[in-house]
Structures are given as structure tokens and as C-alpha cells.
Amino acid sequence: MPIVLQNVVLPTDRDPDLLPLYVDPDTWSTIDGEAVRVSQSAHISDVRSRTSVRIPAGTRTSFATYFNAFPASYWQHWTPVRAVRLSVRTEGAGTVLVYRSNGSGVQQRIATEEVSGESESVFDIPLTQFSDGGWIWFDIVAGGRAVTLAGGTWTTEQEPERTGLASIGTTTMNKPGYCVDTLTALAGSPDALEVIDRIFLIDQGTDRVSDHEGFPAVAQALGDRLQVIEQPNLGGSGGFSRAMSETLGREESDFVQLLDDDIALEPESLRRSVVFGRFTTDPTLVGMHMFDLLDRPKLHAWAEEVEREPFMWRPLFLEQMPHDFSRRNLRQSRLLHMRMDADYNGWWGCLIPKAAIEEVGLSLPAFIKWDDAEFCLRAGEAGFPTVSLPGAALWHVSWVGKDDAIDWQAYYHARNRIVAALLHSEEPEGGRLLRHSRRVDLKHLISMQYYPVALRMRALRDVLSGPDHMRRTLATRMPEARRLAARFPETTVHRESDEVLRSRFGRRVFDPPRGPVPDPPLGRARIVTTARAVVSHLLRRPDPRNLDTPQVEFSKADATWWRVWSVDSAIVSAADGSGKQIYARDRRMFRRMLLESVRLHLRLRRSWSRLARDYRRALPDLVSPEAWRRTFEQDA
């Protein structure tokens, strides 16, 4: 019995922005050195159903797209599958052409078939020449009349390595609408439900999902598959650990599929993740890619790594991400034909084998930030790799309009990065991590951002106190961090409906940057600029007039440390554009925090080896199912 690896699918809603992810019309041109679409032969109105689309007469449509091309290199590398069968069902007269690519994005035609009437074209394709990368896809060319793609599948006769189902684990904090939408998408997707055992919805908020007006209907549709668990807010790590813990008790489940709450789900992606996880030679974490929910053709990253020396996460080929499929689709993007290996995948969508949880434990009690990266590193060290699977993705609220490096989350950015490095870094004294962390503090101070530095100092003190603080403070550090904001005036967002802020010398406008972030000074210029900024903040008294009325105004993009250091105060737009914040120079606070930062980082460097031993020794208990169950019972 053939096993379906991948269905050809079309958008679940009639959003024209989604179309380039599913079908690719053939009319492109090069403008200013970049491939751009100049006309479109297929439109959203041509989509007939979830599996069917009309190709207008005399036009050509390619399925060399994110969701409908087959990621051959990943299947060849990670599974024992060595042949796939492409079946294409059509109605009308036309031509079906099959192509492949290699890791350099060079395409080759491998098969052609003329079709007429109601027909099914079948192509058997070996998976033996995709070591470095490559996809397989098909095009349809319509003749004098329109052709309809009635459906398509990619199948194999190979038996999977494992056959269990997946339990879904999603955790939410006051986002019931998103959760109901995700549950509704699953309830309306029989193919996805076939691979699902249980859906664990961990509700940690006060605006309960069960109180949402759409919940009763979707709960009835899902029946016993859905289990809502209400618990106090233990962060993403606490919610996902609860889902992992519940999955360990499910004999029918071989996997837990973690999903964030603020997403829009492509149900076929979930099915593909589970099927891929069943076929991998060794149990493997299978991550979904993330598209921007508010800019839907834009992909966040293809694969992500943790750079070991600075111990910092980053997308591979950062300078080419995010990738906008509305401007350059798969055939125009050679980079996306390369097989990229990941260190970790974000928990907006990640399939974890139950065997990995049984071997390495649950999430670190990190609350948020770095819990996903640390778990994937830990699993990788135990022999469970992570694959970010092309063709499996969801839409997640992006980080545009947010700056969590300067809000209460600054505590978790700092603490959890250092803890993860203590657990996994092999670099002496953490490599460049502590030097980079010290620079982050300095940039905040130069920018008159004292609140995130206060949080980062608390984070470093907690790290130095030892690993026991992580579970002890799991439920308390977030509200404490939020309360601390009241002591720092720059955290107040002044809404323009309440008051119109004016600066003494108006708004400073800079030339548009070449990229999304203005270029910082480099080399000697960076050293000189930093030195001037530090000396200025230490020695020069602010003009009292600039403390009474802000000196200048900056846009959020322009308010970089190398631009604001020379002013006494500034009005800066909030990251989400909802208002403005006032930053003012405080010499006493600058001096005190700078000295504290230097002192704490020096203590960390001197204690690094001892702390690494302590945290590694404590890790098995921190992540054990038994310890997490005690936490759930204690906070119930």
C-alpha cells in the first residue's frame, strides 16, 4: 500500500498573498538585477478546492513552490526512502513536465507527458542524486483550453521506521481566538487528524479558551481528541513541558507536536512533519518553518544555528533572510535548493520524538527564551538531530513591531543564553559570550535604556546563585520584572491621543539605511565612537533644559546607540508605533550600572568552570518529568 508523503495542496482561504507559496505562474523578468513577477497567469479565483486549481488556456503554471515542490534532498539524506512516485490527476488537454534541481539550484527536466480528458500521470523518480540539495516539481501547460489540476500526491512503497501518532501540545496566554482558529483548522482537516492522537491545549491565561464563543463547536467536532488543561502561567517552557509530560503517558503517541498559540496553521504541514518523523532513519526532531503572519509570503529563516564561540542563535545566511516569496519564488532562489542542517528549530512548530523526551527529559524551566534552542542542543548531543523541513510551515506573529530586548523579556534573554552556554558550550570561559554580553549592557546604557540593564544585572546575579534558582523562581520572575519597570520612566509609552510630545530641536532624520538596520561603525571608528560615548556619559553633565524638555526626537530605526549617545534626552517612537518613549541621561545611574556590569561579568568569568559543573550536574533533575510534575502539582 503506497504511503502518501506529501499531498499537492492549495490555500485554505482565498488570500491572494498566499498564492505564490502554492503555485508559481511562469512570467518573470529581471529588474535591477532581481527576478520579479511581471504578470500572473493564475489567480486566486482559479483555485477550485483544497486540491484543485485551473490553469487558464495557453498558459503555464509551475508547482515549483514552497508547499508543492518535493524536498528530495531532505528525504534522501534523513530517511531510507530511495524512490518516490508522483501522481498528477488532470482534466483537459495539456502537458505535464517534471523537473529536478541540485544543490546549486540548477534545474533539469526529467519527464514529460501529454494529457487529455480525465487522466492520471504517474512518474517514478529515484532519490539517489540529491546529497547536497535539490527539489522535484512539476509544471502544467494548458493548450487551447483550460486544464484543471484535480489532485496530486507524492508517495512511496517504503515502510516507515515507526508508525505511532503524534499528540499536539500548544500553550497559550490570553490568546483564545488564535487557539480556536487552530483547532478549527485541525477539525476541518481529515488528513491531519489521521496522524493525531491527542490535542493538549495548555491554558495559562485569565482569558480562557474555553470561554471563547467559538470553542463549544470546535470542542464538539474534535471530541475526545481535545484535552484542555488549565494551569498557572509557567511560561512557554512550563506549558510545553506539560504537553510533553502528558504525551509520555500516551501509548499511542510516538511524538509530541509543539505549536505556539499565535499562529495560523497549514494542516498539511503538520501531517508532513509527522510522516517525515516516522520515516527518519533515527528518531529526529522535525521543525516547521515560520512565515510572517502579517506579511504572509515572507519566510523568517530556512535553518538556524547556535554560533558556538559567541553562543548566539542566528539564521543561516542571515544576510539573505527573511525571504519574500512574492518577489522571488523557488526557481529564482538558488540558495533555497541547498540542504541546510539546523542546530535547533523554534517551538512555534516542532515535532519531538517521545524517545528523545524519555532520553533527555523535558524543557529547561526557563519560562521563555532559549528553551527551544537548549532542548535541541541537548537532544542533538544525545543523538537526536533537528531537521527544519522545507514544505512544512506555519504563519506566526513576527518580531516586527516588537523590541523584547528592552522590555521585561531582557531578563530571560540574558539569563537563559548564559545558562544554555554553561550547559553546552565547550569554549573556555564561554568564548566571546561574556564579552558580547558586556557590550550589550554598554549599548543599552549609552542609549539611556536603564531598565533592561537592571533586568540583565538581576539575570547575572541569578546565574551566579546556582541552578536551583531556575525552578524556584519560575512563576515569580516575570511579574517581578514587570513591576520593576515602574522605577524607570523610559518604559512609559506616551500615547499621542493623550498628549503630543515635542522636542527642543525637532526630529532627526537620517538617510534611509541599505538594510533593515542602519550600519554601525566598524573597526577603529567603532572603538572611537564607543570611547567618546562612555566619556561623555561619565563626565559631561546634561543640560537641565534637555531634562525639562527632550532635546531631540528619533524614529525607532534611527535610535541606535551610535546616534543617540551625544544627546542628553530623546523622544523615541515605540517599536509598535503606538506612541513614544522619553529617554534621558542619568550620570549616576550610568556609572553605577556600568561598574556593576563589569563586576558581575568578571565574577562570571572567574566562576565559569565551577558554574558549568554545577549546572550540568543539576540538569537531569531540572528537566526530569518527576520534577516538572511536582511543579505542576504545587502550582495547581
XYZ file of C-alpha atoms in Angstrom:
636
model
C 0.000 0.000 0.000
C 1.634 3.308 -1.060
C 2.154 5.821 1.724
C 1.448 9.457 0.941
C 4.451 11.565 1.829
C 3.046 14.821 0.525
C -0.241 15.998 -0.954
C -0.455 18.779 -3.514
C -2.474 21.448 -1.745
C -3.916 24.903 -2.383
C -4.624 27.725 0.096
C -7.320 27.077 2.683
C -8.568 30.662 2.342
C -8.849 32.962 -0.642
C -5.923 35.197 0.245
C -4.066 36.284 -2.925
C -0.896 36.919 -0.890
C -0.697 33.177 -0.239
C -0.838 32.070 -3.863
C 2.954 32.281 -4.565
C 3.524 29.692 -1.835
C 1.356 27.156 -3.674
C 1.520 27.878 -7.418
C 4.029 29.810 -9.495
C 2.988 31.410 -12.788
C 5.718 31.366 -15.413
C 6.116 35.046 -16.307
C 9.162 36.608 -14.620
C 11.663 39.269 -15.575
C 14.924 40.651 -14.194
C 14.652 44.233 -12.944
C 17.670 45.909 -11.330
C 19.361 42.530 -11.118
C 16.488 40.889 -9.253
C 13.910 38.411 -10.536
C 10.429 39.878 -10.125
C 6.987 38.795 -11.250
C 5.720 40.984 -14.110
C 2.475 39.164 -14.862
C 0.450 36.392 -13.353
C -1.380 33.773 -15.372
C -3.022 32.073 -12.389
C -5.115 33.957 -9.850
C -6.696 33.074 -6.543
C -10.016 32.815 -8.402
C -8.570 29.837 -10.308
C -8.320 27.799 -7.112
C -11.197 25.332 -7.241
C -10.689 23.444 -3.989
C -8.079 22.405 -1.473
C -6.503 20.110 -4.096
C -7.614 21.596 -7.411
C -6.639 24.624 -9.490
C -7.434 25.790 -13.011
C -4.641 26.593 -15.462
C -6.015 29.136 -17.984
C -5.859 28.355 -21.694
C -2.490 28.985 -23.315
C -0.658 29.483 -20.018
C 1.840 27.578 -17.937
C 1.800 27.141 -14.163
C 4.607 25.664 -12.137
C 4.297 23.879 -8.834
C 7.934 24.632 -8.021
C 6.677 26.322 -4.883
C 7.307 26.162 -1.190
C 4.322 23.970 -0.388
C 4.127 21.856 -3.553
C 7.677 21.053 -4.623
C 9.114 17.902 -3.050
C 12.236 18.429 -0.834
C 14.119 15.481 -2.306
C 17.472 16.142 -0.641
C 15.976 16.020 2.851
C 14.226 12.737 2.170
C 17.371 11.215 0.666
C 19.634 12.398 3.495
C 17.488 11.710 6.552
C 15.388 8.674 5.531
C 15.896 5.312 3.787
C 13.417 6.275 1.044
C 15.172 5.915 -2.328
C 12.270 6.370 -4.745
C 9.066 8.406 -4.867
C 6.080 8.267 -7.148
C 4.476 11.483 -8.351
C 0.844 11.094 -9.398
C -0.846 14.035 -11.137
C -4.570 13.955 -11.954
C -5.740 16.396 -14.630
C -8.837 17.306 -16.614
C -8.361 18.715 -20.106
C -5.679 18.744 -22.801
C -2.185 19.895 -21.908
C 1.309 18.836 -20.910
C 2.768 17.755 -17.575
C 6.519 18.360 -17.219
C 8.611 17.108 -14.301
C 11.820 18.808 -13.162
C 14.525 18.338 -10.588
C 17.230 20.628 -9.233
C 20.554 20.139 -7.500
C 22.071 21.887 -4.508
C 23.168 24.807 -6.680
C 19.652 25.425 -7.958
C 20.381 24.159 -11.483
C 17.204 22.640 -12.891
C 16.831 19.699 -15.273
C 13.748 18.295 -16.953
C 13.356 14.584 -16.236
C 9.959 13.659 -17.710
C 7.146 14.919 -19.981
C 3.667 13.593 -20.666
C 0.833 14.817 -22.870
C -2.595 14.582 -21.213
C -6.217 14.851 -22.325
C -9.622 14.321 -20.769
C -9.604 12.926 -17.254
C -6.192 11.349 -16.808
C -3.587 10.422 -14.239
C 0.105 10.814 -14.986
C 2.477 8.694 -12.909
C 6.228 9.306 -12.628
C 8.621 7.073 -10.663
C 11.630 9.103 -9.565
C 14.754 7.799 -7.810
C 16.106 9.655 -4.777
C 19.793 8.961 -5.353
C 21.346 12.205 -6.584
C 20.325 14.826 -4.043
C 23.136 14.676 -1.478
C 23.864 18.417 -1.451
C 20.342 19.619 -2.108
C 17.604 19.752 -4.686
C 13.868 19.594 -5.228
C 11.484 17.791 -7.585
C 8.412 19.527 -9.026
C 6.069 19.601 -11.980
C 4.614 22.194 -14.342
C 1.350 22.071 -16.259
C 0.957 23.760 -19.637
C -2.589 24.299 -20.929
C -3.379 24.116 -24.627
C -6.198 25.926 -26.409
C -8.488 25.378 -23.446
C -8.005 25.491 -19.706
C -6.619 22.484 -17.851
C -7.583 21.645 -14.286
C -5.254 20.025 -11.820
C -7.627 17.722 -9.967
C -5.067 16.475 -7.456
C -1.537 15.271 -6.895
C 0.433 13.117 -4.454
C 3.999 12.102 -3.697
C 4.072 8.504 -2.418
C 6.460 5.672 -1.579
C 6.316 1.917 -1.191
C 8.970 2.088 1.541
C 7.836 1.060 5.007
C 8.310 3.705 7.739
C 10.685 3.196 10.658
C 7.906 3.898 13.148
C 4.109 4.151 12.900
C 2.856 5.935 16.021
C 0.693 9.013 16.170
C 1.525 12.492 17.448
C -0.035 14.359 20.307
C -0.239 18.117 19.803
C 0.917 20.386 22.587
C 0.052 24.065 22.389
C 0.371 26.537 25.236
C -1.454 29.845 25.406
C -1.615 33.001 27.465
C -4.747 35.075 26.767
C -4.970 34.361 23.029
C -8.156 32.308 22.807
C -9.081 33.481 19.300
C -5.872 32.154 17.785
C -6.304 28.834 19.582
C -9.876 28.374 18.403
C -8.786 29.131 14.828
C -6.040 26.486 15.037
C -8.409 23.914 16.494
C -10.936 24.714 13.768
C -8.292 24.224 11.079
C -7.411 20.830 12.528
C -11.043 19.781 12.885
C -11.578 20.550 9.192
C -8.555 18.540 8.029
C -9.200 14.783 7.992
C -5.736 14.022 6.609
C -4.100 15.799 9.547
C -6.409 14.189 12.110
C -5.336 10.751 10.880
C -1.894 11.268 12.442
C -3.090 12.934 15.683
C -3.646 11.089 18.934
C -4.455 13.872 21.423
C -4.505 17.670 21.382
C -3.258 19.068 24.685
C -4.184 22.741 24.997
C -2.352 24.163 27.999
C -4.193 27.337 29.008
C -2.112 29.528 31.338
C -4.099 32.735 30.999
C -7.049 34.501 32.558
C -8.944 34.925 29.266
C -9.784 31.252 28.919
C -10.035 29.472 25.598
C -12.996 27.503 26.935
C -14.904 30.793 27.364
C -14.445 31.816 23.711
C -17.674 31.855 21.709
C -16.248 29.523 19.065
C -14.930 26.923 21.482
C -18.035 24.736 22.098
C -18.469 23.950 18.390
C -14.839 23.033 17.758
C -14.626 21.070 21.005
C -17.623 19.025 19.890
C -16.055 18.452 16.469
C -12.767 17.219 17.972
C -14.401 15.175 20.709
C -12.108 13.112 22.915
C -9.033 14.145 20.945
C -9.076 17.554 22.660
C -7.966 17.946 26.263
C -7.795 21.428 27.801
C -5.520 21.751 30.832
C -5.602 24.934 32.885
C -2.578 25.875 34.991
C -0.832 29.000 36.295
C 1.470 30.874 33.953
C 4.763 28.955 33.854
C 5.817 30.453 30.540
C 6.307 28.662 27.272
C 8.669 26.165 28.848
C 6.102 25.293 31.523
C 3.272 24.941 29.029
C 5.248 22.862 26.564
C 6.713 20.711 29.347
C 3.165 19.960 30.475
C 2.316 18.798 26.953
C 5.479 16.653 26.868
C 4.604 15.164 30.251
C 1.078 14.305 29.143
C 2.379 12.770 25.902
C 4.704 10.450 27.842
C 1.569 8.818 29.220
C 0.058 8.168 25.775
C 0.961 4.708 24.440
C -0.441 5.591 21.013
C 1.858 8.613 20.614
C 5.385 8.368 19.250
C 5.724 12.165 19.045
C 4.602 15.445 20.534
C 3.997 18.248 18.040
C 4.589 21.579 19.777
C 2.678 24.562 18.388
C 2.687 28.168 19.543
C -0.635 29.874 20.151
C -0.411 32.977 17.918
C -0.198 31.077 14.631
C -2.154 30.250 11.511
C -1.689 26.594 10.659
C -1.259 24.888 7.299
C -2.697 21.481 8.340
C -0.848 19.617 5.578
C 2.409 20.804 7.175
C 1.544 19.048 10.396
C 0.803 15.815 8.527
C 4.074 16.100 6.580
C 6.080 16.633 9.785
C 4.667 13.503 11.374
C 5.137 11.408 8.229
C 8.734 12.601 7.864
C 9.334 11.826 11.548
C 8.045 8.295 11.001
C 10.477 7.718 8.146
C 13.729 9.192 9.502
C 16.433 6.584 9.955
C 16.942 7.686 13.571
C 14.382 9.451 15.785
C 14.610 13.094 14.743
C 13.159 16.434 15.801
C 11.253 17.847 12.804
C 10.834 21.609 12.798
C 8.423 23.725 10.808
C 9.499 26.903 9.059
C 7.935 30.187 10.140
C 6.225 32.638 7.816
C 5.196 36.111 8.954
C 1.503 36.115 9.852
C 1.200 39.808 8.892
C 3.309 39.535 5.707
C 2.382 36.068 4.641
C 4.785 35.296 1.754
C 7.798 36.217 3.926
C 9.847 33.376 5.445
C 11.769 34.020 8.683
C 14.617 31.528 8.151
C 15.496 28.316 6.309
C 17.595 26.821 9.132
C 19.012 28.193 12.356
C 22.210 27.592 14.262
C 23.855 28.482 17.544
C 27.251 30.028 16.852
C 29.406 28.317 19.423
C 32.006 30.975 20.276
C 29.669 33.901 20.992
C 26.965 31.315 21.785
C 24.242 33.191 19.954
C 21.419 31.967 17.781
C 21.121 33.099 14.175
C 19.552 32.044 10.881
C 21.919 30.512 8.371
C 22.645 33.039 5.607
C 21.310 35.810 7.826
C 22.007 38.475 5.228
C 19.529 36.820 2.828
C 16.746 36.344 5.365
C 13.858 36.857 5.645
C 12.992 35.590 2.180
C 9.999 37.084 0.363
C 8.362 34.506 -1.914
C 6.180 37.164 -3.518
C 9.348 38.610 -5.062
C 11.488 35.518 -5.626
C 9.979 32.067 -5.716
C 11.766 28.749 -5.523
C 13.061 28.689 -9.089
C 14.517 32.182 -8.691
C 16.250 31.417 -5.365
C 19.291 29.199 -5.731
C 20.112 29.368 -2.035
C 16.877 27.570 -1.159
C 17.897 24.499 -3.156
C 20.789 23.780 -0.774
C 20.200 21.270 2.018
C 20.774 23.190 5.236
C 21.330 21.437 8.554
C 19.928 23.103 11.664
C 21.082 23.189 15.278
C 17.585 23.897 16.511
C 14.073 24.878 15.458
C 11.776 27.339 17.170
C 8.874 25.917 19.113
C 6.338 27.807 17.038
C 6.150 24.362 15.379
C 8.426 21.439 16.258
C 7.812 17.686 16.298
C 9.728 15.893 19.074
C 10.011 12.102 19.248
C 8.823 10.691 22.558
C 12.054 8.671 22.604
C 14.015 11.924 22.804
C 11.963 13.150 25.777
C 12.428 9.823 27.539
C 16.183 10.077 26.963
C 16.948 13.759 27.680
C 13.983 14.990 29.718
C 11.573 17.879 29.300
C 12.258 21.573 28.750
C 14.595 23.545 30.964
C 12.491 25.634 33.430
C 13.461 28.762 31.521
C 9.990 30.366 31.323
C 10.686 31.786 27.833
C 13.679 32.326 25.510
C 16.295 29.690 24.684
C 14.154 26.785 25.912
C 13.754 25.535 22.329
C 17.399 26.028 21.347
C 18.721 24.463 24.557
C 16.447 21.415 24.205
C 17.511 20.840 20.595
C 21.192 21.132 21.547
C 20.663 18.682 24.408
C 18.790 16.269 22.159
C 21.473 16.581 19.473
C 24.199 15.701 21.950
C 22.206 12.555 22.799
C 21.917 11.539 19.137
C 18.563 13.106 18.194
C 19.211 15.606 15.362
C 16.954 18.501 14.366
C 15.718 18.972 10.793
C 13.933 22.158 9.683
C 11.804 20.575 6.956
C 11.050 22.609 3.799
C 7.417 22.377 2.787
C 6.279 22.216 6.424
C 5.476 25.647 7.796
C 3.003 27.855 9.613
C 2.395 31.570 9.997
C 3.430 33.155 13.283
C 3.225 36.713 14.557
C 6.667 38.073 13.694
C 9.017 40.282 15.682
C 8.347 43.335 13.522
C 6.805 45.903 15.829
C 8.424 44.356 18.917
C 11.622 45.024 20.809
C 11.713 42.439 23.565
C 15.380 43.203 24.237
C 14.297 46.302 26.175
C 11.152 45.059 27.913
C 10.723 42.522 30.746
C 11.975 39.741 28.473
C 15.503 41.209 28.636
C 15.947 39.200 31.838
C 15.297 35.913 30.053
C 17.394 36.805 27.012
C 20.398 37.332 29.266
C 19.940 34.572 31.827
C 18.892 31.747 29.555
C 21.588 32.378 26.976
C 24.255 32.140 29.680
C 22.647 29.067 31.258
C 22.450 27.341 27.871
C 26.136 28.134 27.310
C 27.082 26.789 30.742
C 25.313 23.572 29.786
C 26.574 23.167 26.233
C 29.489 25.443 25.366
C 32.914 23.842 25.063
C 34.664 27.205 24.722
C 36.893 28.227 27.648
C 35.041 30.713 29.874
C 32.173 30.732 27.379
C 34.242 32.010 24.449
C 33.168 35.505 23.394
C 29.812 35.271 25.167
C 30.700 37.312 28.241
C 32.458 39.986 26.189
C 29.394 40.247 23.954
C 27.071 40.339 26.973
C 29.102 43.183 28.470
C 28.836 45.082 25.193
C 25.064 44.638 25.201
C 24.924 46.295 28.618
C 27.111 49.145 27.415
C 24.981 49.765 24.330
C 21.841 49.923 26.460
C 23.492 52.363 28.867
C 24.771 54.596 26.065
C 21.222 54.559 24.668
C 19.800 55.645 28.072
C 17.958 52.297 28.380
C 18.429 51.617 32.072
C 15.515 49.229 32.648
C 16.868 46.342 30.509
C 20.276 46.724 32.167
C 18.661 46.428 35.608
C 16.988 43.215 34.428
C 20.210 41.893 32.945
C 22.038 42.543 36.211
C 19.377 40.563 38.045
C 19.796 37.775 35.495
C 23.548 37.594 36.054
C 23.130 37.537 39.822
C 20.643 34.680 39.483
C 23.030 32.712 37.273
C 25.781 33.190 39.840
C 23.472 31.950 42.623
C 23.396 28.492 41.040
C 20.921 26.284 39.159
C 18.368 25.905 41.961
C 17.011 29.400 41.307
C 15.515 28.359 37.950
C 12.675 26.235 39.270
C 12.306 28.245 42.469
C 11.690 31.491 40.558
C 9.865 30.010 37.549
C 6.499 31.587 38.338
C 7.751 34.749 40.046
C 10.495 36.380 37.969
C 8.218 37.588 35.180
C 5.780 39.548 37.393
C 8.742 40.916 39.371
C 10.396 42.080 36.163
C 7.220 43.825 35.083
C 6.830 45.574 38.417
C 10.412 46.797 38.212
C 9.515 48.815 35.096
C 7.650 51.338 37.265
C 11.028 52.599 38.566
C 12.221 53.559 35.088
C 10.398 56.466 33.380
C 11.618 55.462 29.900
C 9.302 52.425 29.994
C 6.204 54.653 29.879
C 4.668 54.806 26.408
C 3.048 58.191 25.798
C 0.051 57.715 23.519
C -0.458 60.545 21.072
C -4.180 60.560 21.791
C -3.301 61.563 25.360
C -0.579 64.129 24.677
C 1.581 65.363 21.831
C 5.265 65.323 22.768
C 7.575 67.986 21.405
C 11.364 68.174 21.494
C 13.519 71.308 21.652
C 15.261 70.770 18.299
C 12.774 68.664 16.375
C 13.187 65.276 14.765
C 16.488 63.995 13.426
C 16.058 62.189 10.129
C 18.816 60.110 8.582
C 19.278 58.750 5.089
C 17.337 55.504 4.529
C 19.534 52.556 5.510
C 20.572 49.970 2.940
C 19.099 47.193 5.010
C 16.561 46.806 7.823
C 19.109 48.043 10.408
C 21.381 51.096 9.978
C 25.032 50.167 9.598
C 27.064 50.605 12.831
C 30.584 51.994 12.906
C 33.220 49.290 12.472
C 36.849 48.789 13.416
C 38.672 51.872 14.696
C 35.572 54.053 14.162
C 33.586 51.777 16.483
C 36.257 51.978 19.210
C 36.464 55.769 18.941
C 32.670 56.209 18.948
C 32.243 53.927 21.960
C 35.023 55.669 23.895
C 33.572 59.117 23.178
C 30.127 57.923 24.255
C 31.357 56.460 27.544
C 33.444 59.511 28.414
C 30.543 61.795 27.554
C 28.136 59.915 29.784
C 30.620 59.763 32.658
C 31.944 63.334 32.594
C 29.531 65.673 30.821
C 26.615 66.989 32.839
C 23.318 67.020 30.950
C 21.873 70.423 30.143
C 18.947 70.972 32.577
C 16.864 72.345 29.709
C 17.175 68.989 27.939
C 15.906 67.208 31.033
C 12.892 69.500 31.278
C 12.087 69.143 27.577
C 13.501 66.308 25.438
C 16.363 67.533 23.291
C 15.554 65.736 20.002
C 13.263 63.106 18.509
C 14.291 59.891 16.753
C 12.355 57.273 14.869
C 12.759 53.767 16.305
C 15.016 52.746 13.409
C 17.271 55.783 13.836
C 17.630 55.499 17.623
C 20.786 53.390 17.516
C 23.451 53.616 20.196
C 25.955 55.299 17.867
C 23.430 58.047 17.114
C 21.822 58.813 20.468
C 24.977 58.832 22.614
C 25.640 62.539 22.006
C 22.280 63.822 23.249
C 21.021 64.375 26.783
C 17.494 63.193 26.110
C 15.351 61.994 23.256
C 11.838 61.144 22.247
C 11.871 57.734 20.548
C 8.959 56.044 18.821
C 7.763 52.811 20.445
C 8.586 49.669 18.458
C 4.944 49.037 17.561
C 4.301 52.676 16.606
C 1.623 53.083 19.271
C 3.287 56.016 20.991
C 6.585 57.488 22.128
C 9.027 56.980 24.971
C 11.285 59.565 26.591
C 14.886 58.624 27.290
C 17.013 60.869 29.495
C 20.652 60.682 30.574
C 21.324 59.830 34.220
C 25.057 60.061 35.023
C 24.740 58.481 38.446
C 22.760 55.509 37.182
C 25.067 55.105 34.180
C 28.143 54.978 36.431
C 26.578 52.603 38.964
C 25.240 50.175 36.358
C 28.420 50.214 34.284
C 30.528 49.292 37.309
C 28.038 46.601 38.347
C 28.081 45.121 34.847
C 31.873 44.947 34.822
C 31.926 43.405 38.298
C 29.293 40.741 37.548
C 30.836 39.736 34.240
C 34.214 39.430 35.931
C 32.677 37.168 38.594
C 31.073 35.058 35.875
C 34.359 34.661 34.044
C 36.193 33.624 37.207
C 33.400 31.201 38.203
C 32.668 29.807 34.743
C 34.196 26.352 35.182
C 32.577 25.810 38.583
C 29.179 27.076 37.407
C 29.339 24.860 34.304
C 29.915 21.820 36.527
C 27.075 22.846 38.849
C 24.532 23.449 36.098
C 25.456 20.279 34.215
C 25.207 18.249 37.403
C 21.788 19.750 38.171
C 20.407 19.389 34.636
C 18.905 15.881 34.945
C 16.745 16.998 37.866
C 15.849 20.372 36.329
C 14.377 18.687 33.245
C 13.075 15.440 34.745
C 9.384 14.549 34.322
C 9.168 13.960 38.083
C 10.429 17.448 38.939
C 8.070 19.019 36.439
C 5.112 17.024 37.823
C 5.900 18.359 41.286
C 5.864 21.871 39.842
C 2.503 21.297 38.145
C 1.006 19.898 41.367
C 2.494 22.670 43.504
C 1.111 25.418 41.265
C -2.265 23.770 40.608
